[in-house]
Short mmCIF file of C-alpha atoms and ligand atoms in Angstrom, two decimals:
data_model
loop_
_atom_site.label_atom_id
_atom_site.label_comp_id
_atom_site.label_asym_id
_atom_site.label_seq_id
_atom_site.Cartn_x
_atom_site.Cartn_y
_atom_site.Cartn_z
CA MET R 1 35.77 -28.26 -3.38
CA ASP R 2 38.65 -30.10 -1.81
CA THR R 3 38.14 -33.85 -1.82
CA PRO R 4 36.07 -34.34 1.30
CA ARG R 5 37.49 -36.60 3.95
CA ARG R 6 35.17 -39.48 4.75
CA VAL R 7 35.11 -39.58 8.53
CA GLU R 8 32.93 -42.58 9.18
CA HIS R 9 29.82 -44.43 8.26
CA GLN R 10 26.83 -43.51 10.31
CA GLN R 11 23.51 -45.15 10.98
CA THR R 12 20.84 -42.53 10.26
CA ASP R 13 17.04 -42.49 10.03
CA ARG R 14 17.46 -43.15 6.35
CA GLY R 15 20.01 -45.93 6.47
CA TYR R 16 23.74 -46.37 6.63
CA VAL R 17 25.60 -43.52 4.92
CA PRO R 18 29.15 -42.25 4.75
CA VAL R 19 29.44 -38.84 6.46
CA TYR R 20 32.16 -36.38 5.57
CA ALA R 21 33.80 -33.81 7.82
CA THR R 22 31.91 -31.07 5.95
CA GLY R 23 28.55 -32.57 6.93
CA THR R 24 28.11 -33.89 3.41
CA VAL R 25 27.43 -37.42 2.17
CA GLU R 26 27.57 -39.17 -1.17
CA GLN R 27 24.22 -39.08 -2.95
CA PRO R 28 23.14 -42.70 -2.47
CA TRP R 29 21.54 -42.78 -5.91
CA ALA R 30 21.26 -46.58 -6.13
CA SER R 31 19.19 -46.64 -2.94
CA TYR R 32 16.27 -44.63 -4.37
CA SER R 33 13.17 -46.80 -4.72
CA LYS R 34 10.79 -46.87 -7.66
CA THR R 35 8.40 -44.85 -5.50
CA ASP R 36 11.09 -42.20 -4.83
CA HIS R 37 11.60 -41.73 -8.57
CA GLU R 38 7.85 -41.57 -9.12
CA VAL R 39 7.46 -38.88 -6.46
CA TRP R 40 10.09 -36.80 -8.26
CA ASP R 41 8.39 -37.33 -11.64
CA THR R 42 4.96 -36.43 -10.25
CA LEU R 43 6.14 -33.26 -8.51
CA TYR R 44 8.24 -32.27 -11.52
CA ARG R 45 5.36 -32.69 -13.98
CA ARG R 46 2.94 -30.77 -11.77
CA GLN R 47 5.24 -27.76 -11.38
CA ARG R 48 6.46 -27.84 -14.98
CA GLU R 49 2.89 -27.54 -16.23
CA LEU R 50 2.02 -24.74 -13.84
CA LEU R 51 5.15 -22.60 -13.78
CA PRO R 52 5.40 -21.25 -17.36
CA SER R 53 2.85 -18.59 -16.40
CA TYR R 54 4.10 -18.11 -12.82
CA ALA R 55 7.90 -18.43 -12.60
CA CYS R 56 10.48 -16.03 -14.01
CA GLN R 57 12.17 -16.95 -17.29
CA GLU R 58 15.61 -17.36 -15.68
CA PHE R 59 14.21 -20.13 -13.47
CA LEU R 60 12.43 -21.89 -16.35
CA ASP R 61 15.59 -21.71 -18.47
CA GLY R 62 17.59 -23.30 -15.65
CA VAL R 63 15.14 -26.19 -15.32
CA GLU R 64 15.49 -26.91 -19.05
CA ARG R 65 19.26 -26.59 -19.13
CA PHE R 66 19.68 -29.10 -16.33
CA GLY R 67 17.21 -31.53 -17.89
CA LEU R 68 15.48 -31.94 -14.54
CA GLY R 69 12.56 -33.65 -16.28
CA ASP R 70 14.51 -36.35 -18.07
CA GLY R 71 12.85 -38.95 -15.86
CA GLY R 72 13.61 -40.00 -12.29
CA ILE R 73 15.72 -38.34 -9.63
CA PRO R 74 18.69 -36.57 -11.21
CA ARG R 75 22.26 -37.54 -10.33
CA PHE R 76 24.14 -34.70 -8.66
CA ASP R 77 27.31 -35.69 -10.56
CA ASP R 78 25.56 -35.03 -13.88
CA LEU R 79 24.13 -31.69 -12.73
CA ASN R 80 27.53 -30.65 -11.38
CA LYS R 81 29.10 -30.95 -14.83
CA VAL R 82 26.63 -28.37 -16.16
CA LEU R 83 26.71 -26.18 -13.06
CA GLY R 84 30.49 -26.13 -12.64
CA LYS R 85 30.98 -24.97 -16.20
CA ALA R 86 28.26 -22.32 -15.97
CA THR R 87 28.91 -20.57 -12.64
CA GLY R 88 31.45 -22.62 -10.68
CA TRP R 89 28.88 -23.79 -8.12
CA GLU R 90 28.78 -27.38 -6.89
CA LEU R 91 25.95 -29.40 -5.34
CA VAL R 92 26.79 -31.39 -2.22
CA ALA R 93 24.45 -33.98 -0.72
CA VAL R 94 23.41 -33.58 2.93
CA GLU R 95 21.11 -35.35 5.38
CA GLY R 96 19.06 -32.22 6.03
CA LEU R 97 19.33 -28.88 7.80
CA LEU R 98 22.88 -27.93 8.71
CA PRO R 99 24.08 -25.72 11.57
CA ASP R 100 23.96 -22.10 10.35
CA GLU R 101 27.72 -21.62 10.24
CA VAL R 102 28.24 -24.84 8.26
CA PHE R 103 25.52 -23.83 5.80
CA PHE R 104 27.05 -20.36 5.35
CA ASP R 105 30.52 -21.81 4.84
CA HIS R 106 29.21 -23.95 1.98
CA LEU R 107 27.52 -20.99 0.29
CA ALA R 108 30.53 -18.72 0.77
CA ASN R 109 32.53 -21.35 -1.14
CA ARG R 110 29.94 -21.80 -3.88
CA ARG R 111 28.73 -25.18 -2.66
CA PHE R 112 24.98 -25.68 -2.38
CA PRO R 113 23.79 -28.31 0.13
CA VAL R 114 20.94 -30.47 -1.19
CA SER R 115 19.03 -32.94 0.99
CA TRP R 116 19.48 -36.27 -0.81
CA TRP R 117 16.18 -37.89 0.35
CA ILE R 118 12.76 -37.23 -1.14
CA ARG R 119 9.34 -36.89 0.51
CA LYS R 120 6.80 -39.73 0.60
CA PRO R 121 3.78 -39.91 -1.77
CA ASP R 122 1.42 -38.64 0.99
CA GLN R 123 3.55 -35.48 1.44
CA LEU R 124 3.33 -34.04 -2.07
CA ASP R 125 1.73 -30.79 -0.91
CA TYR R 126 3.51 -30.09 2.35
CA LEU R 127 6.34 -31.19 4.57
CA ALA R 128 8.09 -29.38 7.38
CA GLU R 129 11.75 -29.90 6.39
CA PRO R 130 13.45 -29.25 3.08
CA ASP R 131 13.77 -32.43 0.98
CA LEU R 132 15.39 -33.17 -2.39
CA PHE R 133 12.52 -31.70 -4.38
CA HIS R 134 12.57 -28.36 -2.55
CA ASP R 135 16.36 -28.08 -2.48
CA LEU R 136 17.02 -29.25 -6.03
CA PHE R 137 14.01 -28.16 -8.07
CA GLY R 138 13.47 -25.02 -5.98
CA HIS R 139 16.99 -23.68 -5.49
CA VAL R 140 19.31 -25.11 -8.09
CA PRO R 141 17.97 -23.82 -11.46
CA LEU R 142 18.80 -20.19 -10.57
CA LEU R 143 22.38 -21.12 -9.64
CA LEU R 144 22.94 -21.15 -13.42
CA ASN R 145 22.24 -17.40 -13.46
CA PRO R 146 25.59 -15.62 -12.90
CA VAL R 147 24.16 -12.68 -10.95
CA PHE R 148 21.96 -14.79 -8.70
CA ALA R 149 24.86 -17.22 -8.20
CA ASP R 150 27.02 -14.34 -6.94
CA TYR R 151 24.23 -13.14 -4.65
CA MET R 152 24.03 -16.57 -3.00
CA GLN R 153 27.76 -16.54 -2.35
CA ALA R 154 27.59 -12.99 -0.95
CA TYR R 155 24.80 -14.16 1.35
CA GLY R 156 27.02 -16.97 2.63
CA LYS R 157 29.85 -14.55 3.37
CA GLY R 158 27.40 -12.18 5.07
CA GLY R 159 26.10 -15.09 7.11
CA MET R 160 29.51 -15.90 8.52
CA LYS R 161 29.89 -12.26 9.54
CA ALA R 162 26.39 -12.03 11.05
CA HIS R 163 26.99 -15.25 12.95
CA ALA R 164 30.06 -13.67 14.54
CA ILE R 165 28.12 -10.49 15.47
CA GLY R 166 25.28 -12.27 17.26
CA PRO R 167 21.80 -13.78 17.14
CA GLU R 168 19.93 -10.54 16.34
CA ALA R 169 22.13 -9.80 13.32
CA LEU R 170 21.67 -13.39 12.22
CA MET R 171 17.88 -13.04 12.46
CA ASN R 172 18.00 -9.89 10.30
CA LEU R 173 20.03 -11.72 7.68
CA THR R 174 17.85 -14.83 7.82
CA ARG R 175 14.83 -12.63 7.01
CA LEU R 176 16.66 -11.40 3.91
CA TYR R 177 17.15 -15.01 2.78
CA TRP R 178 13.54 -15.84 3.55
CA TYR R 179 12.01 -12.92 1.62
CA THR R 180 14.36 -13.26 -1.37
CA VAL R 181 15.89 -16.70 -1.95
CA GLU R 182 12.87 -18.56 -0.50
CA PHE R 183 9.85 -16.33 -1.18
CA GLY R 184 10.93 -13.63 -3.62
CA LEU R 185 8.92 -12.22 -6.52
CA ILE R 186 10.38 -10.31 -9.48
CA ARG R 187 8.89 -7.72 -11.85
CA THR R 188 8.96 -8.73 -15.51
CA GLU R 189 7.40 -7.56 -18.78
CA ARG R 190 4.79 -10.26 -18.25
CA GLY R 191 3.91 -9.05 -14.76
CA LEU R 192 5.01 -10.30 -11.36
CA ARG R 193 6.76 -13.66 -11.46
CA ILE R 194 8.22 -16.05 -8.88
CA TYR R 195 11.92 -16.68 -8.27
CA GLY R 196 11.79 -17.90 -4.63
CA ALA R 197 12.54 -21.59 -4.06
CA GLY R 198 9.92 -22.01 -1.32
CA ILE R 199 7.26 -20.90 -3.78
CA VAL R 200 8.31 -22.68 -6.99
CA SER R 201 8.56 -25.99 -5.13
CA SER R 202 4.96 -25.62 -3.84
CA LYS R 203 1.93 -25.86 -6.12
CA GLY R 204 -0.39 -24.13 -3.65
CA GLU R 205 1.90 -21.18 -2.91
CA SER R 206 2.86 -20.74 -6.58
CA ILE R 207 -0.76 -19.95 -7.35
CA TYR R 208 -1.41 -18.01 -4.13
CA SER R 209 1.68 -15.79 -4.35
CA ILE R 210 0.71 -14.50 -7.79
CA ASP R 211 -3.09 -14.80 -8.01
CA SER R 212 -4.45 -14.27 -4.49
CA ALA R 213 -5.74 -10.86 -3.38
CA ALA R 214 -4.92 -11.66 0.28
CA PRO R 215 -1.15 -11.03 0.60
CA ASN R 216 0.74 -7.74 0.26
CA ARG R 217 3.19 -7.38 -2.61
CA LEU R 218 5.71 -4.66 -1.77
CA GLY R 219 8.83 -3.26 -3.42
CA PHE R 220 12.08 -4.76 -2.14
CA ASP R 221 13.96 -2.59 0.35
CA LEU R 222 16.90 -4.12 2.18
CA GLU R 223 16.32 -2.60 5.63
CA ARG R 224 12.57 -3.12 5.45
CA VAL R 225 13.04 -6.79 4.59
CA MET R 226 15.63 -7.36 7.32
CA ASN R 227 13.19 -5.82 9.81
CA THR R 228 10.13 -7.88 8.79
CA ARG R 229 9.06 -11.01 10.67
CA TYR R 230 8.01 -14.03 8.63
CA ARG R 231 5.77 -17.04 8.98
CA ILE R 232 6.98 -20.61 8.67
CA ASP R 233 3.55 -22.20 9.20
CA THR R 234 1.35 -20.56 6.54
CA PHE R 235 1.67 -19.00 3.10
CA GLN R 236 3.44 -15.65 3.37
CA GLN R 237 1.41 -12.54 4.25
CA THR R 238 3.82 -10.28 2.38
CA TYR R 239 5.97 -10.87 -0.69
CA PHE R 240 8.78 -8.48 -1.61
CA VAL R 241 9.29 -7.72 -5.28
CA ILE R 242 12.70 -7.07 -6.88
CA ASP R 243 13.20 -5.32 -10.25
CA ASN R 244 16.05 -7.62 -11.33
CA PHE R 245 18.78 -9.82 -9.84
CA GLU R 246 21.35 -7.01 -10.09
CA GLN R 247 19.29 -5.07 -7.52
CA LEU R 248 19.57 -8.01 -5.16
CA PHE R 249 23.30 -8.43 -5.62
CA ASP R 250 23.97 -4.68 -5.33
CA ALA R 251 22.00 -4.53 -2.07
CA THR R 252 24.44 -7.00 -0.49
CA GLY R 253 27.52 -4.94 -1.45
CA PRO R 254 27.67 -2.59 1.56
CA ASP R 255 28.66 -3.83 5.02
CA PHE R 256 25.49 -4.72 6.98
CA THR R 257 27.00 -3.93 10.39
CA PRO R 258 25.49 -0.40 10.67
CA ILE R 259 22.09 -1.75 9.56
CA TYR R 260 22.15 -4.42 12.26
CA ALA R 261 23.00 -1.75 14.85
CA LYS R 262 20.16 0.50 13.68
CA LEU R 263 17.56 -2.29 13.55
CA ALA R 264 18.53 -3.42 17.06
CA GLN R 265 17.24 -0.03 18.34
CA GLY R 266 13.68 -0.50 17.08
CA GLU R 267 10.80 -2.94 16.77
CA ALA R 268 10.43 -5.46 13.97
CA VAL R 269 7.49 -5.14 11.55
CA ALA R 270 4.78 -7.83 11.71
CA ALA R 271 4.63 -10.19 8.72
CA GLY R 272 1.38 -8.74 7.31
CA ASP R 273 1.82 -5.00 7.99
CA VAL R 274 2.14 -2.27 5.36
CA LEU R 275 4.08 0.92 6.17
CA PRO R 276 3.55 4.46 4.76
CA THR R 277 7.04 4.28 3.25
CA ASP R 278 6.40 1.05 1.30
CA THR R 279 6.20 0.80 -2.48
CA ILE R 280 2.88 -0.99 -2.86
CA TYR R 281 2.17 -3.22 -5.87
CA GLN R 282 -0.76 -4.77 -4.10
CA ARG R 283 -2.19 -4.03 -0.69
CA GLY R 284 -3.50 -7.37 0.51
CA THR R 285 -7.08 -7.90 1.63
CA ARG R 286 -5.56 -9.92 4.54
CA GLU R 287 -8.19 -12.62 3.98
CA GLY R 288 -7.30 -15.70 5.99
CA PHE R 289 -4.45 -14.00 7.87
CA VAL R 290 -3.66 -15.25 11.35
CA SER R 291 -1.88 -12.85 13.69
CA GLY R 292 1.02 -13.58 16.02
CA GLY R 293 3.47 -16.43 15.75
CA ASP R 294 5.66 -14.81 13.13
CA ASN R 295 9.44 -14.79 13.52
N1 HBI N 1 20.83 -26.12 6.04
N2 HBI N 1 20.83 -27.79 4.46
C1 HBI N 1 20.44 -26.57 4.86
N3 HBI N 1 19.64 -25.84 4.03
C2 HBI N 1 19.21 -24.60 4.39
O1 HBI N 1 18.49 -23.95 3.64
C3 HBI N 1 19.60 -24.10 5.65
C4 HBI N 1 20.43 -24.90 6.46
N4 HBI N 1 20.82 -24.44 7.66
C5 HBI N 1 20.43 -23.13 8.13
C6 HBI N 1 19.55 -22.39 7.21
N5 HBI N 1 19.20 -22.87 6.07
C7 HBI N 1 19.00 -21.05 7.53
O2 HBI N 1 18.53 -21.05 8.84
C8 HBI N 1 20.04 -19.95 7.27
O3 HBI N 1 19.65 -19.20 6.13
C9 HBI N 1 20.22 -19.03 8.41
FE1 FE N 2 15.11 -23.59 0.79
#
């Protein structure tokens, strides 16, 4: 990216940090405490032990190539040397969630925003906002995969367009991100595996998404996904399964404008529903499902 212009220092919840015009900061690596590094090591070890039989090989390969388990919180500068050479992506440090259009602009320019701060030891299993472990361990390994890396950029470009069209189009596109980048499953020779960042960064949902009989596991279909509400407060009721990353990238080739117009005419599908037109890998037992409150 262009050298960011440092606009000012700002007092934030997490201390005094330089803020750039792009909403990015410098990763304040020296300010991480011993506890912060221990939280990273604990979460890393837990997922690294679990994921060989749950995550897709592309994800596992990425974790190894970055050396995410070398001990302590990684330095973004080190990761960027590997990432830049591999796919031309760059990690930028941020305080947290960015306005949609700022987030999309980063992705469209192959910059991935990563929250620089890490959760506290009493939040290992759940926290409401994305932290360093979710953003870095969850999202970044697959940015080494050229096809997935291109999909993320295409999503960013699509986001800028959807933002200009209006809130309903943006909701349709956000559901695509949710059911792929965050909670996607992929078919492999070893059975269904995880590629979604929201799953691989969570021990509980890693196990649930693959082993539980409760949720539906349905074949990926672009329009179906864009029309399906999702839950932010529980494990997902439905996971969508892709055949490969090419399928994902190819789906984002056509202009979404006619799809947005069509979906605006009808009703969205509830998070846990199965339709007659679905490709069903597993029809969930719905055990433990709560109804209502999905987006
Ligand atoms: N900002 N830093 C950050 N990370 C995200 O994942 C993110 C965001 N802003 C908006 C957003 N995600 C989503 O709501 C978009 O996919 C629409
Ligand atoms: Fe995420």
